Amino acid sequence: MKAVILRSLLRRSSTVAPSSSYLLRRGFSSESEPERKVAILGAAGGIGQPLSLLMKLNPLVSKLALYDIAGTPGVAADVSHINSRSEVTGYMGDDQLKQALEGSDVVIIPAGVPRKPGMARDDLFNINAGIVKSLCTAIGKYCPNALVTMISNPVNSTVPIAAEVLKGLGVYDEKKLLGVTTLDVVRAKTFYAGKAKVNVAGVNVPVVGGHAGITILPLFSQATPKANLSDEDIKALTKRTQDGGTEVVEAKAGKGSATLSMAYAGAIFADACLKGLSGVPDVVECSFVQSTVTELPFFASKVRLGKNGVEEVLGLGPLSDFEQQGLEALKPELKSSIEKGIKFAQQS
Ligand code: NAI
């Protein structure tokens, strides 16, 4: 059952080339895979718990460190009973952060507060910015070579904050800091498949820009398989993808934000990072990274993942007029979110 769930989970990582499934075909034998430690910071939260479960199912992980300020012993005990490869340890509180991080190859950060109905992403800024700053300071000290995958919102600002903190410690490597925008891709694929009436398993849609509201720019003109959708349909799909987080926040009515779909997306992205580290060729995912694709210093686009993290930031490809307009419209907001992050890191 476990293998079936995991295989179908990983098969859906459809921006990853088919060749990358070879690791799975090699089965679950621990001897055939390198040792990899993954740390999840915020592991007892709404995203953290299902993400911990999904990473426990990943055969590429040998050690899973679950860190939070509270609740991790229970989550770790629970997840550790699952009969998959990795050894799970729970770490709680500042005193144990060093141990949680040491030796990590990949650090996933879903720590922070989620959005409540009526709350703009920016309202989260001050709390989450402080959390990300302190966690990244510890990462810079205890596992400076790890790939850092940032889930904590607002990603448009938390990634620049992380970059500044790591720069301040002299350990910043732009190949190793990645904002997780996979949920935008997951949503774009799902909504497109529904509208185009095609099998979602074969759908690909790049999503570029940033990770909030209009900064999320799905490129439906590049979606495959091709479908003859009207301009109105494309507009509606774009808006629904941009507002996907709000749709879930409102439906949960005060009981949280997108946790399950985010955990799925985070697990897909971490799996792609692990495959890249293992040398699987042509692992491509969208991510918010340091970039020269536009004039902005950080931007989400397709990236090729490899043994050192981001091996190549890929360009945007041909855009429709509607997408070109969306690109110009998003730049001022994305620029100011990036600057806000940098300013916070430098001043606080
Ligand atoms: P939650 O409140 O359920 O969980 C957050 C967890 O972080 C809690 O367990 C809390 O104890 C922990 N935490 C707080 N401060 C910490 C610290 N200093 N060190 C370690 N852990 C700490 O929130 P949820 O729903 O899991 O969301 C977490 C974050 O993910 C939020 O910032 C949310 O906005 C973001 N998010 C990002 C998405 C994306 O697509 N990138 C999608 C959905 C949410």
mmCIF file of C-alpha atoms and ligand atoms in Angstrom:
data_model
loop_
_atom_site.group_PDB
_atom_site.id
_atom_site.type_symbol
_atom_site.label_atom_id
_atom_site.label_comp_id
_atom_site.label_asym_id
_atom_site.label_seq_id
_atom_site.Cartn_x
_atom_site.Cartn_y
_atom_site.Cartn_z
ATOM 1 C CA MET A 1 0.000 0.000 0.000
ATOM 2 C CA LYS A 2 2.776 2.370 1.008
ATOM 3 C CA ALA A 3 4.637 1.768 -2.243
ATOM 4 C CA VAL A 4 1.474 2.267 -4.257
ATOM 5 C CA ILE A 5 0.682 5.589 -2.580
ATOM 6 C CA LEU A 6 4.218 6.837 -2.977
ATOM 7 C CA ARG A 7 4.568 5.769 -6.596
ATOM 8 C CA SER A 8 1.362 7.468 -7.572
ATOM 9 C CA LEU A 9 2.384 10.563 -5.597
ATOM 10 C CA LEU A 10 5.712 10.774 -7.330
ATOM 11 C CA ARG A 11 4.339 9.986 -10.774
ATOM 12 C CA ARG A 12 2.303 13.153 -10.497
ATOM 13 C CA SER A 13 5.454 15.218 -10.313
ATOM 14 C CA SER A 14 4.953 15.736 -13.980
ATOM 15 C CA THR A 15 7.404 18.517 -14.661
ATOM 16 C CA VAL A 16 9.978 15.886 -13.744
ATOM 17 C CA ALA A 17 11.142 13.966 -16.796
ATOM 18 C CA PRO A 18 9.995 10.339 -17.029
ATOM 19 C CA SER A 19 13.608 9.161 -16.777
ATOM 20 C CA SER A 20 13.698 10.378 -13.187
ATOM 21 C CA SER A 21 11.469 7.552 -12.019
ATOM 22 C CA TYR A 22 14.405 5.138 -12.267
ATOM 23 C CA LEU A 23 15.204 5.532 -8.606
ATOM 24 C CA LEU A 24 11.766 4.262 -7.717
ATOM 25 C CA ARG A 25 12.095 1.270 -9.986
ATOM 26 C CA ARG A 26 15.182 0.362 -8.009
ATOM 27 C CA GLY A 27 12.839 -0.368 -5.178
ATOM 28 C CA PHE A 28 13.031 0.508 -1.529
ATOM 29 C CA SER A 29 16.288 -1.118 -0.604
ATOM 30 C CA SER A 30 18.169 1.233 1.691
ATOM 31 C CA GLU A 31 21.549 -0.059 0.484
ATOM 32 C CA SER A 32 20.988 1.269 -3.034
ATOM 33 C CA GLU A 33 20.285 4.869 -2.027
ATOM 34 C CA PRO A 34 22.669 7.434 -0.534
ATOM 35 C CA GLU A 35 22.157 8.590 3.044
ATOM 36 C CA ARG A 36 20.066 11.767 3.074
ATOM 37 C CA LYS A 37 18.904 13.771 6.049
ATOM 38 C CA VAL A 38 15.827 15.947 5.671
ATOM 39 C CA ALA A 39 14.819 18.397 8.415
ATOM 40 C CA ILE A 40 11.316 19.861 8.611
ATOM 41 C CA LEU A 41 11.073 23.081 10.669
ATOM 42 C CA GLY A 42 7.489 23.636 11.841
ATOM 43 C CA ALA A 43 6.815 19.885 11.658
ATOM 44 C CA ALA A 44 3.969 19.864 14.188
ATOM 45 C CA GLY A 45 1.820 22.357 12.252
ATOM 46 C CA GLY A 46 -1.032 22.011 9.811
ATOM 47 C CA ILE A 47 1.347 21.622 6.870
ATOM 48 C CA GLY A 48 4.182 20.142 8.907
ATOM 49 C CA GLN A 49 2.332 17.005 10.034
ATOM 50 C CA PRO A 50 1.109 15.710 6.668
ATOM 51 C CA LEU A 51 4.428 16.807 5.139
ATOM 52 C CA SER A 52 6.261 14.740 7.771
ATOM 53 C CA LEU A 53 4.080 11.772 6.825
ATOM 54 C CA LEU A 54 4.769 12.181 3.108
ATOM 55 C CA MET A 55 8.517 12.590 3.634
ATOM 56 C CA LYS A 56 8.496 9.456 5.813
ATOM 57 C CA LEU A 57 7.134 7.623 2.749
ATOM 58 C CA ASN A 58 9.948 8.893 0.530
ATOM 59 C CA PRO A 59 12.559 6.165 -0.051
ATOM 60 C CA LEU A 60 15.259 8.760 -0.798
ATOM 61 C CA VAL A 61 15.248 9.916 2.842
ATOM 62 C CA SER A 62 17.337 8.036 5.409
ATOM 63 C CA LYS A 63 16.979 10.444 8.363
ATOM 64 C CA LEU A 64 13.974 12.622 9.045
ATOM 65 C CA ALA A 65 14.379 15.357 11.672
ATOM 66 C CA LEU A 66 11.091 16.885 12.836
ATOM 67 C CA TYR A 67 11.564 20.231 14.576
ATOM 68 C CA ASP A 68 9.005 22.613 16.089
ATOM 69 C CA ILE A 69 8.694 24.825 19.149
ATOM 70 C CA ALA A 70 6.084 22.384 20.514
ATOM 71 C CA GLY A 71 4.465 19.042 19.766
ATOM 72 C CA THR A 72 7.207 17.280 17.831
ATOM 73 C CA PRO A 73 7.801 14.337 20.204
ATOM 74 C CA GLY A 74 4.247 13.165 19.527
ATOM 75 C CA VAL A 75 4.372 13.709 15.775
ATOM 76 C CA ALA A 76 7.756 11.959 15.582
ATOM 77 C CA ALA A 77 6.580 8.977 17.673
ATOM 78 C CA ASP A 78 3.511 8.602 15.475
ATOM 79 C CA VAL A 79 5.286 8.919 12.117
ATOM 80 C CA SER A 80 8.230 6.759 13.271
ATOM 81 C CA HIS A 81 5.987 3.691 13.502
ATOM 82 C CA ILE A 82 5.545 3.665 9.737
ATOM 83 C CA ASN A 83 7.635 0.854 8.275
ATOM 84 C CA SER A 84 9.579 2.828 5.693
ATOM 85 C CA ARG A 85 13.304 3.469 5.359
ATOM 86 C CA SER A 86 13.967 6.645 7.328
ATOM 87 C CA GLU A 87 14.799 6.971 10.983
ATOM 88 C CA VAL A 88 12.621 9.696 12.529
ATOM 89 C CA THR A 89 13.617 11.961 15.430
ATOM 90 C CA GLY A 90 11.586 14.737 17.025
ATOM 91 C CA TYR A 91 13.305 17.900 18.252
ATOM 92 C CA MET A 92 11.584 20.590 20.283
ATOM 93 C CA GLY A 93 12.605 24.128 21.210
ATOM 94 C CA ASP A 94 15.652 26.283 20.572
ATOM 95 C CA ASP A 95 17.996 24.011 22.542
ATOM 96 C CA GLN A 96 17.437 21.167 20.081
ATOM 97 C CA LEU A 97 17.517 23.138 16.830
ATOM 98 C CA LYS A 98 21.244 22.547 16.348
ATOM 99 C CA GLN A 99 20.848 18.774 16.556
ATOM 100 C CA ALA A 100 17.841 18.868 14.247
ATOM 101 C CA LEU A 101 19.810 20.727 11.581
ATOM 102 C CA GLU A 102 23.288 19.217 11.764
ATOM 103 C CA GLY A 103 24.047 17.007 8.772
ATOM 104 C CA SER A 104 20.895 17.982 6.882
ATOM 105 C CA ASP A 105 20.926 17.761 3.088
ATOM 106 C CA VAL A 106 17.522 19.394 2.664
ATOM 107 C CA VAL A 107 15.700 21.696 5.105
ATOM 108 C CA ILE A 108 11.996 22.327 4.526
ATOM 109 C CA ILE A 109 10.501 25.340 6.336
ATOM 110 C CA PRO A 110 6.728 25.407 6.910
ATOM 111 C CA ALA A 111 7.085 27.233 10.273
ATOM 112 C CA GLY A 112 4.969 30.298 10.893
ATOM 113 C CA VAL A 113 1.425 31.490 11.186
ATOM 114 C CA PRO A 114 -1.119 30.824 8.437
ATOM 115 C CA ARG A 115 -3.614 33.255 6.967
ATOM 116 C CA LYS A 116 -7.049 33.682 8.534
ATOM 117 C CA PRO A 117 -10.136 34.813 6.566
ATOM 118 C CA GLY A 118 -9.894 38.510 5.769
ATOM 119 C CA MET A 119 -6.170 38.570 6.463
ATOM 120 C CA ALA A 120 -3.922 39.595 3.594
ATOM 121 C CA ARG A 121 -0.728 37.639 3.014
ATOM 122 C CA ASP A 122 1.185 40.737 3.957
ATOM 123 C CA ASP A 123 -0.342 40.749 7.433
ATOM 124 C CA LEU A 124 1.639 37.645 8.141
ATOM 125 C CA PHE A 125 4.780 39.470 7.355
ATOM 126 C CA ASN A 126 6.102 40.561 10.700
ATOM 127 C CA ILE A 127 5.584 37.296 12.582
ATOM 128 C CA ASN A 128 6.770 35.005 9.833
ATOM 129 C CA ALA A 129 9.665 37.240 8.854
ATOM 130 C CA GLY A 130 11.025 37.005 12.401
ATOM 131 C CA ILE A 131 10.606 33.221 12.516
ATOM 132 C CA VAL A 132 12.315 32.759 9.146
ATOM 133 C CA LYS A 133 15.153 35.049 10.142
ATOM 134 C CA SER A 134 15.913 33.106 13.300
ATOM 135 C CA LEU A 135 15.610 29.699 11.624
ATOM 136 C CA CYS A 136 17.859 30.751 8.735
ATOM 137 C CA THR A 137 20.456 32.067 11.169
ATOM 138 C CA ALA A 138 20.565 28.568 12.676
ATOM 139 C CA ILE A 139 20.707 26.944 9.226
ATOM 140 C CA GLY A 140 23.645 29.193 8.299
ATOM 141 C CA LYS A 141 25.456 28.058 11.441
ATOM 142 C CA TYR A 142 24.623 24.370 11.620
ATOM 143 C CA CYS A 143 24.011 23.149 8.047
ATOM 144 C CA PRO A 144 25.219 25.876 5.657
ATOM 145 C CA ASN A 145 25.437 23.442 2.737
ATOM 146 C CA ALA A 146 21.838 22.223 2.914
ATOM 147 C CA LEU A 147 19.237 23.027 0.277
ATOM 148 C CA VAL A 148 16.684 25.303 1.943
ATOM 149 C CA THR A 149 13.131 25.032 0.635
ATOM 150 C CA MET A 150 10.914 27.833 1.913
ATOM 151 C CA ILE A 151 7.183 27.309 2.411
ATOM 152 C CA SER A 152 6.552 30.003 5.077
ATOM 153 C CA ASN A 153 4.613 32.923 3.636
ATOM 154 C CA PRO A 154 4.921 35.504 2.239
ATOM 155 C CA VAL A 155 7.412 33.552 0.098
ATOM 156 C CA ASN A 156 7.991 36.683 -2.034
ATOM 157 C CA SER A 157 9.608 38.230 1.062
ATOM 158 C CA THR A 158 10.774 35.239 3.143
ATOM 159 C CA VAL A 159 13.152 34.006 0.412
ATOM 160 C CA PRO A 160 14.904 37.415 0.178
ATOM 161 C CA ILE A 161 15.048 37.493 4.008
ATOM 162 C CA ALA A 162 16.700 34.066 4.040
ATOM 163 C CA ALA A 163 19.183 35.210 1.368
ATOM 164 C CA GLU A 164 20.161 38.296 3.396
ATOM 165 C CA VAL A 165 20.575 36.301 6.605
ATOM 166 C CA LEU A 166 22.763 33.708 4.885
ATOM 167 C CA LYS A 167 24.769 36.458 3.154
ATOM 168 C CA GLY A 168 25.330 38.074 6.545
ATOM 169 C CA LEU A 169 26.802 34.801 7.781
ATOM 170 C CA GLY A 170 28.949 34.491 4.654
ATOM 171 C CA VAL A 171 27.338 31.222 3.568
ATOM 172 C CA TYR A 172 24.794 32.282 0.940
ATOM 173 C CA ASP A 173 24.683 30.091 -2.153
ATOM 174 C CA GLU A 174 21.928 31.119 -4.549
ATOM 175 C CA LYS A 175 21.723 27.564 -5.879
ATOM 176 C CA LYS A 176 20.611 26.331 -2.501
ATOM 177 C CA LEU A 177 17.736 28.628 -1.590
ATOM 178 C CA LEU A 178 14.397 27.793 -3.164
ATOM 179 C CA GLY A 179 10.928 29.236 -2.566
ATOM 180 C CA VAL A 180 8.244 26.562 -2.861
ATOM 181 C CA THR A 181 5.671 27.622 -5.468
ATOM 182 C CA THR A 182 4.690 24.065 -6.369
ATOM 183 C CA LEU A 183 1.178 24.506 -4.988
ATOM 184 C CA ASP A 184 0.520 27.110 -7.685
ATOM 185 C CA VAL A 185 1.601 24.566 -10.303
ATOM 186 C CA VAL A 186 -0.487 21.827 -8.675
ATOM 187 C CA ARG A 187 -3.559 24.079 -8.715
ATOM 188 C CA ALA A 188 -2.971 25.299 -12.278
ATOM 189 C CA LYS A 189 -2.725 21.692 -13.467
ATOM 190 C CA THR A 190 -5.879 20.634 -11.627
ATOM 191 C CA PHE A 191 -7.983 23.592 -12.761
ATOM 192 C CA TYR A 192 -6.729 23.383 -16.371
ATOM 193 C CA ALA A 193 -7.419 19.651 -16.585
ATOM 194 C CA GLY A 194 -10.948 20.214 -15.258
ATOM 195 C CA LYS A 195 -11.709 22.944 -17.776
ATOM 196 C CA ALA A 196 -9.990 21.272 -20.741
ATOM 197 C CA LYS A 197 -11.470 17.881 -19.809
ATOM 198 C CA VAL A 198 -8.132 16.102 -20.092
ATOM 199 C CA ASN A 199 -6.476 13.589 -17.780
ATOM 200 C CA VAL A 200 -4.733 15.651 -15.099
ATOM 201 C CA ALA A 201 -1.938 13.079 -14.814
ATOM 202 C CA GLY A 202 -0.539 14.188 -18.179
ATOM 203 C CA VAL A 203 -0.963 17.942 -17.691
ATOM 204 C CA ASN A 204 1.915 20.409 -17.408
ATOM 205 C CA VAL A 205 1.557 24.140 -16.721
ATOM 206 C CA PRO A 206 4.513 26.370 -15.827
ATOM 207 C CA VAL A 207 3.735 29.041 -13.233
ATOM 208 C CA VAL A 208 6.105 32.003 -12.997
ATOM 209 C CA GLY A 209 6.469 35.321 -11.143
ATOM 210 C CA GLY A 210 5.925 35.131 -7.409
ATOM 211 C CA HIS A 211 3.718 33.407 -4.865
ATOM 212 C CA ALA A 212 0.898 35.771 -3.877
ATOM 213 C CA GLY A 213 -2.169 37.055 -5.723
ATOM 214 C CA ILE A 214 -1.403 38.665 -9.064
ATOM 215 C CA THR A 215 2.288 37.856 -8.764
ATOM 216 C CA ILE A 216 1.308 34.235 -9.508
ATOM 217 C CA LEU A 217 1.362 33.979 -13.303
ATOM 218 C CA PRO A 218 0.315 30.626 -14.767
ATOM 219 C CA LEU A 219 1.415 30.253 -18.397
ATOM 220 C CA PHE A 220 -1.601 28.452 -19.811
ATOM 221 C CA SER A 221 -0.417 29.275 -23.347
ATOM 222 C CA GLN A 222 2.375 26.752 -22.700
ATOM 223 C CA ALA A 223 0.106 24.169 -21.049
ATOM 224 C CA THR A 224 0.194 20.643 -22.396
ATOM 225 C CA PRO A 225 -1.760 18.840 -23.712
ATOM 226 C CA LYS A 226 -3.044 21.742 -25.812
ATOM 227 C CA ALA A 227 -6.718 22.620 -25.468
ATOM 228 C CA ASN A 228 -8.778 25.184 -27.321
ATOM 229 C CA LEU A 229 -9.864 27.252 -24.350
ATOM 230 C CA SER A 230 -11.404 30.676 -24.885
ATOM 231 C CA ASP A 231 -9.773 33.880 -23.641
ATOM 232 C CA GLU A 232 -12.506 34.063 -21.005
ATOM 233 C CA ASP A 233 -11.676 30.557 -19.790
ATOM 234 C CA ILE A 234 -7.972 31.398 -19.574
ATOM 235 C CA LYS A 235 -8.738 34.561 -17.609
ATOM 236 C CA ALA A 236 -10.945 32.642 -15.184
ATOM 237 C CA LEU A 237 -8.352 29.862 -14.771
ATOM 238 C CA THR A 238 -5.641 32.447 -14.125
ATOM 239 C CA LYS A 239 -7.732 34.184 -11.481
ATOM 240 C CA ARG A 240 -8.676 30.911 -9.795
ATOM 241 C CA THR A 241 -5.011 29.868 -9.640
ATOM 242 C CA GLN A 242 -4.052 33.251 -8.185
ATOM 243 C CA ASP A 243 -6.851 33.049 -5.603
ATOM 244 C CA GLY A 244 -6.421 29.346 -4.789
ATOM 245 C CA GLY A 245 -5.139 30.043 -1.279
ATOM 246 C CA THR A 246 -8.055 32.347 -0.496
ATOM 247 C CA GLU A 247 -10.534 29.741 -1.783
ATOM 248 C CA VAL A 248 -9.224 27.278 0.819
ATOM 249 C CA VAL A 249 -8.899 29.828 3.649
ATOM 250 C CA GLU A 250 -12.539 30.849 3.145
ATOM 251 C CA ALA A 251 -13.806 27.276 2.856
ATOM 252 C CA LYS A 252 -12.016 26.360 6.101
ATOM 253 C CA ALA A 253 -13.665 29.386 7.722
ATOM 254 C CA GLY A 254 -11.073 30.182 10.356
ATOM 255 C CA LYS A 255 -9.782 26.628 10.786
ATOM 256 C CA GLY A 256 -6.580 27.077 8.803
ATOM 257 C CA SER A 257 -5.228 27.505 5.304
ATOM 258 C CA ALA A 258 -4.180 25.112 2.550
ATOM 259 C CA THR A 259 -2.355 22.489 4.586
ATOM 260 C CA LEU A 260 -3.004 19.156 2.861
ATOM 261 C CA SER A 261 -2.495 20.300 -0.726
ATOM 262 C CA MET A 262 0.516 22.323 0.437
ATOM 263 C CA ALA A 263 2.007 19.286 2.166
ATOM 264 C CA TYR A 264 1.532 17.335 -1.075
ATOM 265 C CA ALA A 265 3.146 20.129 -3.095
ATOM 266 C CA GLY A 266 6.005 20.474 -0.580
ATOM 267 C CA ALA A 267 6.643 16.727 -0.719
ATOM 268 C CA ILE A 268 6.712 16.760 -4.529
ATOM 269 C CA PHE A 269 9.193 19.643 -4.477
ATOM 270 C CA ALA A 270 11.437 18.090 -1.814
ATOM 271 C CA ASP A 271 11.420 14.827 -3.752
ATOM 272 C CA ALA A 272 12.569 16.701 -6.868
ATOM 273 C CA CYS A 273 15.397 18.310 -4.839
ATOM 274 C CA LEU A 274 16.463 14.899 -3.507
ATOM 275 C CA LYS A 275 16.396 13.398 -6.998
ATOM 276 C CA GLY A 276 18.542 16.296 -8.238
ATOM 277 C CA LEU A 277 21.043 15.722 -5.410
ATOM 278 C CA SER A 278 21.202 12.062 -6.414
ATOM 279 C CA GLY A 279 22.119 12.988 -9.974
ATOM 280 C CA VAL A 280 18.843 12.116 -11.673
ATOM 281 C CA PRO A 281 18.919 14.022 -14.995
ATOM 282 C CA ASP A 282 16.349 16.569 -16.194
ATOM 283 C CA VAL A 283 14.588 17.244 -12.922
ATOM 284 C CA VAL A 284 12.694 20.466 -13.615
ATOM 285 C CA GLU A 285 10.274 22.251 -11.272
ATOM 286 C CA CYS A 286 9.081 25.825 -10.925
ATOM 287 C CA SER A 287 10.574 27.663 -7.951
ATOM 288 C CA PHE A 288 11.063 31.208 -6.636
ATOM 289 C CA VAL A 289 14.832 31.701 -6.761
ATOM 290 C CA GLN A 290 17.539 34.291 -7.306
ATOM 291 C CA SER A 291 17.138 35.071 -10.976
ATOM 292 C CA THR A 292 18.188 37.122 -13.977
ATOM 293 C CA VAL A 293 15.151 36.091 -16.041
ATOM 294 C CA THR A 294 13.680 39.573 -15.449
ATOM 295 C CA GLU A 295 15.113 42.727 -13.886
ATOM 296 C CA LEU A 296 13.894 41.532 -10.461
ATOM 297 C CA PRO A 297 16.502 39.847 -8.215
ATOM 298 C CA PHE A 298 14.177 36.955 -7.336
ATOM 299 C CA PHE A 299 11.615 35.388 -9.629
ATOM 300 C CA ALA A 300 9.795 32.086 -10.019
ATOM 301 C CA SER A 301 10.332 30.129 -13.199
ATOM 302 C CA LYS A 302 11.268 26.620 -14.214
ATOM 303 C CA VAL A 303 14.594 25.549 -12.717
ATOM 304 C CA ARG A 304 16.725 22.501 -13.393
ATOM 305 C CA LEU A 305 17.684 20.763 -10.152
ATOM 306 C CA GLY A 306 20.945 18.891 -9.780
ATOM 307 C CA LYS A 307 23.711 17.795 -7.440
ATOM 308 C CA ASN A 308 24.262 21.355 -6.171
ATOM 309 C CA GLY A 309 20.645 22.476 -6.074
ATOM 310 C CA VAL A 310 19.560 24.908 -8.803
ATOM 311 C CA GLU A 311 21.768 24.013 -11.785
ATOM 312 C CA GLU A 312 19.986 26.270 -14.246
ATOM 313 C CA VAL A 313 17.245 28.899 -14.105
ATOM 314 C CA LEU A 314 15.225 28.490 -17.281
ATOM 315 C CA GLY A 315 13.707 31.377 -19.225
ATOM 316 C CA LEU A 316 10.031 32.159 -19.606
ATOM 317 C CA GLY A 317 9.513 30.940 -23.177
ATOM 318 C CA PRO A 318 6.955 32.579 -25.471
ATOM 319 C CA LEU A 319 4.159 34.438 -23.667
ATOM 320 C CA SER A 320 0.675 35.309 -24.932
ATOM 321 C CA ASP A 321 -0.328 38.989 -24.903
ATOM 322 C CA PHE A 322 -2.446 38.309 -21.802
ATOM 323 C CA GLU A 323 0.531 36.731 -20.007
ATOM 324 C CA GLN A 324 2.851 39.536 -21.121
ATOM 325 C CA GLN A 325 0.440 42.037 -19.573
ATOM 326 C CA GLY A 326 0.246 39.913 -16.416
ATOM 327 C CA LEU A 327 4.032 39.885 -16.244
ATOM 328 C CA GLU A 328 4.302 43.668 -16.441
ATOM 329 C CA ALA A 329 1.459 44.081 -13.925
ATOM 330 C CA LEU A 330 3.023 41.811 -11.317
ATOM 331 C CA LYS A 331 6.494 43.353 -11.326
ATOM 332 C CA PRO A 332 5.839 46.397 -9.080
ATOM 333 C CA GLU A 333 4.162 44.278 -6.361
ATOM 334 C CA LEU A 334 6.796 41.571 -6.501
ATOM 335 C CA LYS A 335 9.563 44.169 -6.434
ATOM 336 C CA SER A 336 8.141 45.810 -3.327
ATOM 337 C CA SER A 337 7.676 42.445 -1.529
ATOM 338 C CA ILE A 338 11.288 41.542 -2.294
ATOM 339 C CA GLU A 339 12.504 44.939 -1.081
ATOM 340 C CA LYS A 340 10.388 44.644 2.055
ATOM 341 C CA GLY A 341 12.071 41.321 2.858
ATOM 342 C CA ILE A 342 15.562 42.678 2.256
ATOM 343 C CA LYS A 343 14.840 45.745 4.375
ATOM 344 C CA PHE A 344 13.478 43.632 7.228
ATOM 345 C CA ALA A 345 16.554 41.411 7.227
ATOM 346 C CA GLN A 346 18.944 44.362 7.155
ATOM 347 C CA GLN A 347 17.177 46.424 9.804
ATOM 348 C CA SER A 348 15.946 43.928 12.358
HETATM 349 P P1 NAI B 1 0.304 26.175 11.561
HETATM 350 O O1 NAI B 1 0.103 27.274 12.504
HETATM 351 O O2 NAI B 1 -0.667 25.057 11.544
HETATM 352 O O3 NAI B 1 1.749 25.533 11.775
HETATM 353 C C1 NAI B 1 2.894 26.320 11.894
HETATM 354 C C2 NAI B 1 3.845 25.608 12.817
HETATM 355 O O4 NAI B 1 5.026 26.395 12.888
HETATM 356 C C3 NAI B 1 3.309 25.425 14.240
HETATM 357 O O5 NAI B 1 3.398 24.066 14.615
HETATM 358 C C4 NAI B 1 4.219 26.309 15.078
HETATM 359 O O6 NAI B 1 4.470 25.793 16.368
HETATM 360 C C5 NAI B 1 5.481 26.286 14.222
HETATM 361 N N1 NAI B 1 6.408 27.347 14.541
HETATM 362 C C6 NAI B 1 6.169 28.638 14.916
HETATM 363 N N2 NAI B 1 7.324 29.276 15.184
HETATM 364 C C7 NAI B 1 8.320 28.379 14.983
HETATM 365 C C8 NAI B 1 9.719 28.423 15.087
HETATM 366 N N3 NAI B 1 10.369 29.544 15.478
HETATM 367 N N4 NAI B 1 10.420 27.310 14.812
HETATM 368 C C9 NAI B 1 9.794 26.179 14.417
HETATM 369 N N5 NAI B 1 8.475 26.069 14.303
HETATM 370 C C10 NAI B 1 7.738 27.157 14.585
HETATM 371 O O7 NAI B 1 0.433 26.827 10.091
HETATM 372 P P2 NAI B 1 0.386 26.094 8.663
HETATM 373 O O8 NAI B 1 -0.990 26.118 8.130
HETATM 374 O O9 NAI B 1 1.112 24.797 8.756
HETATM 375 O O10 NAI B 1 1.227 27.155 7.776
HETATM 376 C C11 NAI B 1 2.605 27.321 7.978
HETATM 377 C C12 NAI B 1 3.162 28.356 7.002
HETATM 378 O O11 NAI B 1 3.057 27.937 5.641
HETATM 379 C C13 NAI B 1 2.442 29.717 7.057
HETATM 380 O O12 NAI B 1 3.406 30.727 6.921
HETATM 381 C C14 NAI B 1 1.559 29.667 5.828
HETATM 382 O O13 NAI B 1 1.202 30.952 5.375
HETATM 383 C C15 NAI B 1 2.475 28.966 4.861
HETATM 384 N N6 NAI B 1 1.820 28.409 3.687
HETATM 385 C C16 NAI B 1 2.534 28.391 2.523
HETATM 386 C C17 NAI B 1 1.997 27.901 1.368
HETATM 387 C C18 NAI B 1 2.819 27.897 0.117
HETATM 388 O O14 NAI B 1 2.270 27.601 -0.962
HETATM 389 N N7 NAI B 1 4.119 28.196 0.150
HETATM 390 C C19 NAI B 1 0.622 27.374 1.325
HETATM 391 C C20 NAI B 1 -0.033 27.370 2.593
HETATM 392 C C21 NAI B 1 0.549 27.900 3.723
#
